Short mmCIF file of C-alpha atoms in Angstrom, two decimals:
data_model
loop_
_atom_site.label_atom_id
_atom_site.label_comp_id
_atom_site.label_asym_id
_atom_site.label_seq_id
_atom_site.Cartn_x
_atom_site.Cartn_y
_atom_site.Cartn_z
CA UNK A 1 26.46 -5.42 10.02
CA UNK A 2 28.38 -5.99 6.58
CA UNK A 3 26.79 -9.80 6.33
CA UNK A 4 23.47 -11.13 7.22
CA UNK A 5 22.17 -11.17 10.75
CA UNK A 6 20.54 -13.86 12.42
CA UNK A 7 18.12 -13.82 16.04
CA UNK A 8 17.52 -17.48 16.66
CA UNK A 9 16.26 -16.89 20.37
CA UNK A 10 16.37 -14.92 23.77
CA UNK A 11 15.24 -10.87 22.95
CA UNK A 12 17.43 -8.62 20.93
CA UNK A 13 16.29 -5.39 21.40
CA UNK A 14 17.47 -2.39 19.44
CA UNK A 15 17.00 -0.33 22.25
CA UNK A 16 16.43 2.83 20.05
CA UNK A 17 19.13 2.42 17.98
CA UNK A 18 19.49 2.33 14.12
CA UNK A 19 20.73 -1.23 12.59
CA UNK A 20 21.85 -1.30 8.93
CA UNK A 21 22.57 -5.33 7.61
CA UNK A 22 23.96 -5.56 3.85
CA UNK A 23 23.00 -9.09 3.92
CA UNK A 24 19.49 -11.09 4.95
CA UNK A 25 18.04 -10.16 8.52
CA UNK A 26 16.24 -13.77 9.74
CA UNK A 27 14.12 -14.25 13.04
CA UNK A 28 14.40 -17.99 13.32
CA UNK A 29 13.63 -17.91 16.92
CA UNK A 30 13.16 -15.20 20.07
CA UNK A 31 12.30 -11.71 19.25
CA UNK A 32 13.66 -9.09 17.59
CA UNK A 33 12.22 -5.85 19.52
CA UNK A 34 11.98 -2.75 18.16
CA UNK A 35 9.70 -1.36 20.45
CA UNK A 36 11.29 0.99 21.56
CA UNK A 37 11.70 4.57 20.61
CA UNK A 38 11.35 5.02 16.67
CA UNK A 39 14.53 3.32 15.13
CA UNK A 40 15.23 2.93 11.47
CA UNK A 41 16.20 -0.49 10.09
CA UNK A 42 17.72 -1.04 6.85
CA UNK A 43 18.23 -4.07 5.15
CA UNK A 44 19.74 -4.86 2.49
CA UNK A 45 18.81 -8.60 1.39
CA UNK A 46 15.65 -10.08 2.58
CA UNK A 47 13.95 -10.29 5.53
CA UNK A 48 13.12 -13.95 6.82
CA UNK A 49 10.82 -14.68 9.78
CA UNK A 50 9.69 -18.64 9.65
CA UNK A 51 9.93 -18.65 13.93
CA UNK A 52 10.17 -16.05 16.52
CA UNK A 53 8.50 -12.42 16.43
CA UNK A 54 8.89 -9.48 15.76
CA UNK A 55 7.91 -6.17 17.66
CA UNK A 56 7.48 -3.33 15.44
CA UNK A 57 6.96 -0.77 17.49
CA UNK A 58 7.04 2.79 15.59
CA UNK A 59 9.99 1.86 13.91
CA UNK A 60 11.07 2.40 10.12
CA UNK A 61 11.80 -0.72 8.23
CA UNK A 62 13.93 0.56 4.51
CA UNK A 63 14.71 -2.22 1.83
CA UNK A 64 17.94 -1.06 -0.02
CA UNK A 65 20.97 -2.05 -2.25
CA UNK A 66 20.22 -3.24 -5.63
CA UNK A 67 19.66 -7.17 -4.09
CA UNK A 68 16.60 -8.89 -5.41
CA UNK A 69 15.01 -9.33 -1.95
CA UNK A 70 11.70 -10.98 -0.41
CA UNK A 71 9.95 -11.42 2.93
CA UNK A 72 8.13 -13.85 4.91
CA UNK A 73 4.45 -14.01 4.36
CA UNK A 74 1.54 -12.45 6.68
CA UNK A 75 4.76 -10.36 8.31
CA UNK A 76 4.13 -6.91 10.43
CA UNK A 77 6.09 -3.58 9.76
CA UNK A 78 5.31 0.36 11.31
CA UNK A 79 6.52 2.41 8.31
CA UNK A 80 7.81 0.25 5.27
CA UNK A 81 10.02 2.12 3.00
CA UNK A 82 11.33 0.69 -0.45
CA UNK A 83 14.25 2.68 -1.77
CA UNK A 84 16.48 0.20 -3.45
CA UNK A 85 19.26 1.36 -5.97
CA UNK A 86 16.94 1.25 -9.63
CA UNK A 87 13.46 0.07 -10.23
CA UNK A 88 14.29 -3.01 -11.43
CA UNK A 89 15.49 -3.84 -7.91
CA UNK A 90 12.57 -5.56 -6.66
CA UNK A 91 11.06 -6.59 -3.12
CA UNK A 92 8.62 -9.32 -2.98
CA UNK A 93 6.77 -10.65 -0.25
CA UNK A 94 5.99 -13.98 -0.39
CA UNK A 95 1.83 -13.88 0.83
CA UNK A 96 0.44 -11.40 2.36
CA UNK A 97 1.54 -8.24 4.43
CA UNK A 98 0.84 -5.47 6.87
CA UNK A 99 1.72 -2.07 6.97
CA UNK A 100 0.36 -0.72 10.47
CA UNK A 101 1.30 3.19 9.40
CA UNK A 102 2.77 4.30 6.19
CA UNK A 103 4.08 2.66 2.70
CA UNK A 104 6.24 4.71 0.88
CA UNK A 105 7.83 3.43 -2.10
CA UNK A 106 10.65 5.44 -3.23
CA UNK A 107 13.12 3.83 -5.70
CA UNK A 108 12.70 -0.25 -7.05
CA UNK A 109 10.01 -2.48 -7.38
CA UNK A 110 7.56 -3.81 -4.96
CA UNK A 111 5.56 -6.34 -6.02
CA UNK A 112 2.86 -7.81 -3.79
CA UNK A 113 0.77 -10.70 -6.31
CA UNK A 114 1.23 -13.06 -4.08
CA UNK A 115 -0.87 -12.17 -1.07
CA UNK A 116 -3.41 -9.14 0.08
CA UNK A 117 -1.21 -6.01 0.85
CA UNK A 118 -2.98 -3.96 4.15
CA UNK A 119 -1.95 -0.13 4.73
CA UNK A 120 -3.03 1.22 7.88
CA UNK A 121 -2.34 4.57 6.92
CA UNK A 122 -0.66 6.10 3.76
CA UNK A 123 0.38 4.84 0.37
CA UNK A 124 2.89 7.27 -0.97
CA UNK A 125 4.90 6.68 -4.30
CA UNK A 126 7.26 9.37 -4.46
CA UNK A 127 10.42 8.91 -6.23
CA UNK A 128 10.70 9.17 -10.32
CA UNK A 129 12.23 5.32 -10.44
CA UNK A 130 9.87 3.59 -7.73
CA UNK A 131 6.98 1.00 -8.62
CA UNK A 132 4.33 -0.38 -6.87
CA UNK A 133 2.78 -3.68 -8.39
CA UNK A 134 0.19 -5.51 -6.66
CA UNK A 135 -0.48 -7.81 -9.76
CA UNK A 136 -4.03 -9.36 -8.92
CA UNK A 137 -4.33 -8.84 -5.45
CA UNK A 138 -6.17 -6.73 -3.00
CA UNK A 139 -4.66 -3.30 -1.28
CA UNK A 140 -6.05 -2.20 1.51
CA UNK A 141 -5.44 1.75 2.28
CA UNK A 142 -6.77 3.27 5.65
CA UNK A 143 -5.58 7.20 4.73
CA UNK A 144 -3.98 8.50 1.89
CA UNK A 145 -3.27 7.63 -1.78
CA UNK A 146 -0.75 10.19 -2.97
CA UNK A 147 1.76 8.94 -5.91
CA UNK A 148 3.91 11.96 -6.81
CA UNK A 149 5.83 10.33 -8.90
CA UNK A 150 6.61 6.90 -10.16
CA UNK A 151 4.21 4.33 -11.56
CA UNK A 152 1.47 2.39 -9.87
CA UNK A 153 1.24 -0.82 -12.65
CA UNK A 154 -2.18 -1.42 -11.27
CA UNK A 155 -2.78 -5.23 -13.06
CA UNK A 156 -6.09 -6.21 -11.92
CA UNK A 157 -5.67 -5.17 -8.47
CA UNK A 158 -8.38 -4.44 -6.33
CA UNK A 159 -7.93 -1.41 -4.46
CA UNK A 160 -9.96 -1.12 -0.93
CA UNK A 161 -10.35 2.49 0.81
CA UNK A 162 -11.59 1.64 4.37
CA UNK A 163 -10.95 4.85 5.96
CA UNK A 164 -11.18 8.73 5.20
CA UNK A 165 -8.76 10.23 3.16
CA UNK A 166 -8.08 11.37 -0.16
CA UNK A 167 -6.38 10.61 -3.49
CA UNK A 168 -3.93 13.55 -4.36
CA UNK A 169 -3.27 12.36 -7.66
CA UNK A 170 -5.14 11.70 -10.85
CA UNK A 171 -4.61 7.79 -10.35
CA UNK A 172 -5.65 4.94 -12.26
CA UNK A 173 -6.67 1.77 -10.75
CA UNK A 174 -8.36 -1.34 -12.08
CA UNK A 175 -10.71 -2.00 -9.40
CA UNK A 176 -11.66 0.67 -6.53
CA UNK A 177 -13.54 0.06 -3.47
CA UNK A 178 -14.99 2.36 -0.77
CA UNK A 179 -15.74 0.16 2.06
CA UNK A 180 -15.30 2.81 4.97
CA UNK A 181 -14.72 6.41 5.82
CA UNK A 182 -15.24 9.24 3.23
CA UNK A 183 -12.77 9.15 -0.33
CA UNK A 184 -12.44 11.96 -1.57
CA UNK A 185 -9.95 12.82 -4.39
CA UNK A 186 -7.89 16.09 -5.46
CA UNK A 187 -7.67 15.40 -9.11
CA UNK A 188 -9.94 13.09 -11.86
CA UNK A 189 -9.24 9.50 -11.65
CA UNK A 190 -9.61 6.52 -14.05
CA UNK A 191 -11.47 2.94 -12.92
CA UNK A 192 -11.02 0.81 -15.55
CA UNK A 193 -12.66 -1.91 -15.03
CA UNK A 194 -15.07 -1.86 -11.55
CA UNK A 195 -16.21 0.63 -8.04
CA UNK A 196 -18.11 -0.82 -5.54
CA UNK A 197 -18.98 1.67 -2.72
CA UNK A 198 -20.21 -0.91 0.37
CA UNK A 199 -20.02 -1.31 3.82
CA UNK A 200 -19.95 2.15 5.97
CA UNK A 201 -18.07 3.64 2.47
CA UNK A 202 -18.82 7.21 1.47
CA UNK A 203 -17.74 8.37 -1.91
CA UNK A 204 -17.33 11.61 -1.84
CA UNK A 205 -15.23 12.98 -5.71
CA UNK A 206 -16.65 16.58 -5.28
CA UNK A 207 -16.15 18.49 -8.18
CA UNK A 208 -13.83 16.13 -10.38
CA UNK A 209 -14.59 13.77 -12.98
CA UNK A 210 -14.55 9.36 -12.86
CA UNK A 211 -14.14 7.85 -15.88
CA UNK A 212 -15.45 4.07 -14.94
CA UNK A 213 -14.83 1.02 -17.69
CA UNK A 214 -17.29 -1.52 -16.21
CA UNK A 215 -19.73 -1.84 -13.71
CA UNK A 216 -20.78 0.94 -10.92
CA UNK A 217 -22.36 -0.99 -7.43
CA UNK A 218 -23.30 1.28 -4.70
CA UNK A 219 -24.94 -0.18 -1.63
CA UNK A 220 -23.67 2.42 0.50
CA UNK A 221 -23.07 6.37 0.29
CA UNK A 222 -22.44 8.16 -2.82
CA UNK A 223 -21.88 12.12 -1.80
CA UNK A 224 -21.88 13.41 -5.67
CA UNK A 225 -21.20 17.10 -5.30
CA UNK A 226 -20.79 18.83 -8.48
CA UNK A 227 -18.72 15.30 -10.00
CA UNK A 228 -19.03 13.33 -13.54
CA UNK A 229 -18.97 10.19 -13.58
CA UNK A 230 -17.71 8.85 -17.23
CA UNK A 231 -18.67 5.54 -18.77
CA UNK A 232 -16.45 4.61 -21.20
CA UNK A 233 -16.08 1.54 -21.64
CA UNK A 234 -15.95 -0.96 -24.46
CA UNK A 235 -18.32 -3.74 -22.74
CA UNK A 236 -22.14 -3.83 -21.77
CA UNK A 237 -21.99 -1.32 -18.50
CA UNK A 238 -24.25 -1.77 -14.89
CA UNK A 239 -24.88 0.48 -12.50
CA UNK A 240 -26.63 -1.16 -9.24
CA UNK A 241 -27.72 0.94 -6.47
CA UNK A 242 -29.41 0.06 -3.39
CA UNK A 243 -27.28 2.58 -1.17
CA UNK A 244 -27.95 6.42 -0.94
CA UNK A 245 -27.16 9.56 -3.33
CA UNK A 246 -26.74 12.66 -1.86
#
């Protein structure tokens, strides 16, 4: 579709089928079904939903073209890929979004300070001109933190691990949370300002090395191994346990 697209009511389904729209895809009404099969959707402008639904599915949703493009608050996607033309091509959502299986940001900018981002599965960064930017708000990753290349611009994000998995690379966040499952992590990592291991959380760095710039809370599990934990900061440091060290 060279223009925008528009489903205003009744069902359109994509019956398996691929759909690529250059302009703004908009659900004012009825449903736009993806259910079935695992189709790939790209859009190039933004993605509108104030009425109507939209079934997900397993399908692939891929914001690209260099358009500045947003989408509807508290919205739904399967896989979410952004992969526009540069990295200052940006995707904002306007509040707050779910990813029900992977996020992989690939080329552009995705910005998410306006509303909690939630990752069901995978957070991958992977392409040399992709950001992610959460600004102040909370991510929420279920598997996998892997950013093999690219920039995570971390603000003063909160990011929540609340299920098992790992992070591959030697990150840097500004807040980290373990509120689930067992983190584990491949490579040393840098907190700089809070971790706060809650909940059912397990954190579990093995052999590598935390450097942490405030305060440490653990009210949960902390599975040291052979790890360092580093406090470096440049303010008056906590560390508040009522969980368990093993």
């Amino acid at each position: 579709i060279k223009g925008t697209f528009t489903n205003s009511s009744n069902t359109f389904d994509l019956n398996g089928l691929n759909m690529t729209v250059v302009g703004t895809l908009t659900i004012s009404g009825g449903t736009f079904d993806a259910s079935t099969g695992t189709p790939n959707i790209y859009v190039g402008g933004s993605w509108s939903r104030p009425a109507g639904a939209f079934t997900y599915g397993t399908s692939t949703v891929t914001f690209n073209t260099a358009t500045a493009a947003t989408i509807t608050a508290n919205e739904n996607f399967y896989n979410l890929i952004i992969n526009k033309n540069a990295v200052g091509n940006t995707v904002t959502p306007s509040g707050a979004l779910t990813v029900n299986n992977d996020l992989t940001v690939t080329q552009g900018t995705f910005n998410t300070n306006a509303g909690a981002l939630g990752v069901t599965r995978d957070v991958l960064v992977n392409g040399a001109n992709g950001t992610f930017s959460p600004g102040a708000t909370t991510v929420t990753v279920g598997r996998h933190w892997n950013r093999s290349a690219g920039t995570f611009t971390y603000g003063t994000s909160t990011v929540n691990f609340n299920g098992t998995g790992d992070i591959v690379n030697g990150e840097t966040f500004y807040n980290m949370t373990v509120s689930a499952g067992i983190r584990t992590q491949s490579n040393n990592i840098t907190v700089t300002n809070d971790i706060d291991i809650n909940g059912t959380g397990d954190y579990s760095p093995g052999n590598r090395m935390t450097s942490i710039g405030r305060h440490w809370s653990n009210s949960a599990t902390f599975t040291f191994g052979t790890s360092t934990m580093r406090f470096n900061g440049t303010v008056a440091q906590t560390i508040t346990s009522g969980g368990t060290a093993v």
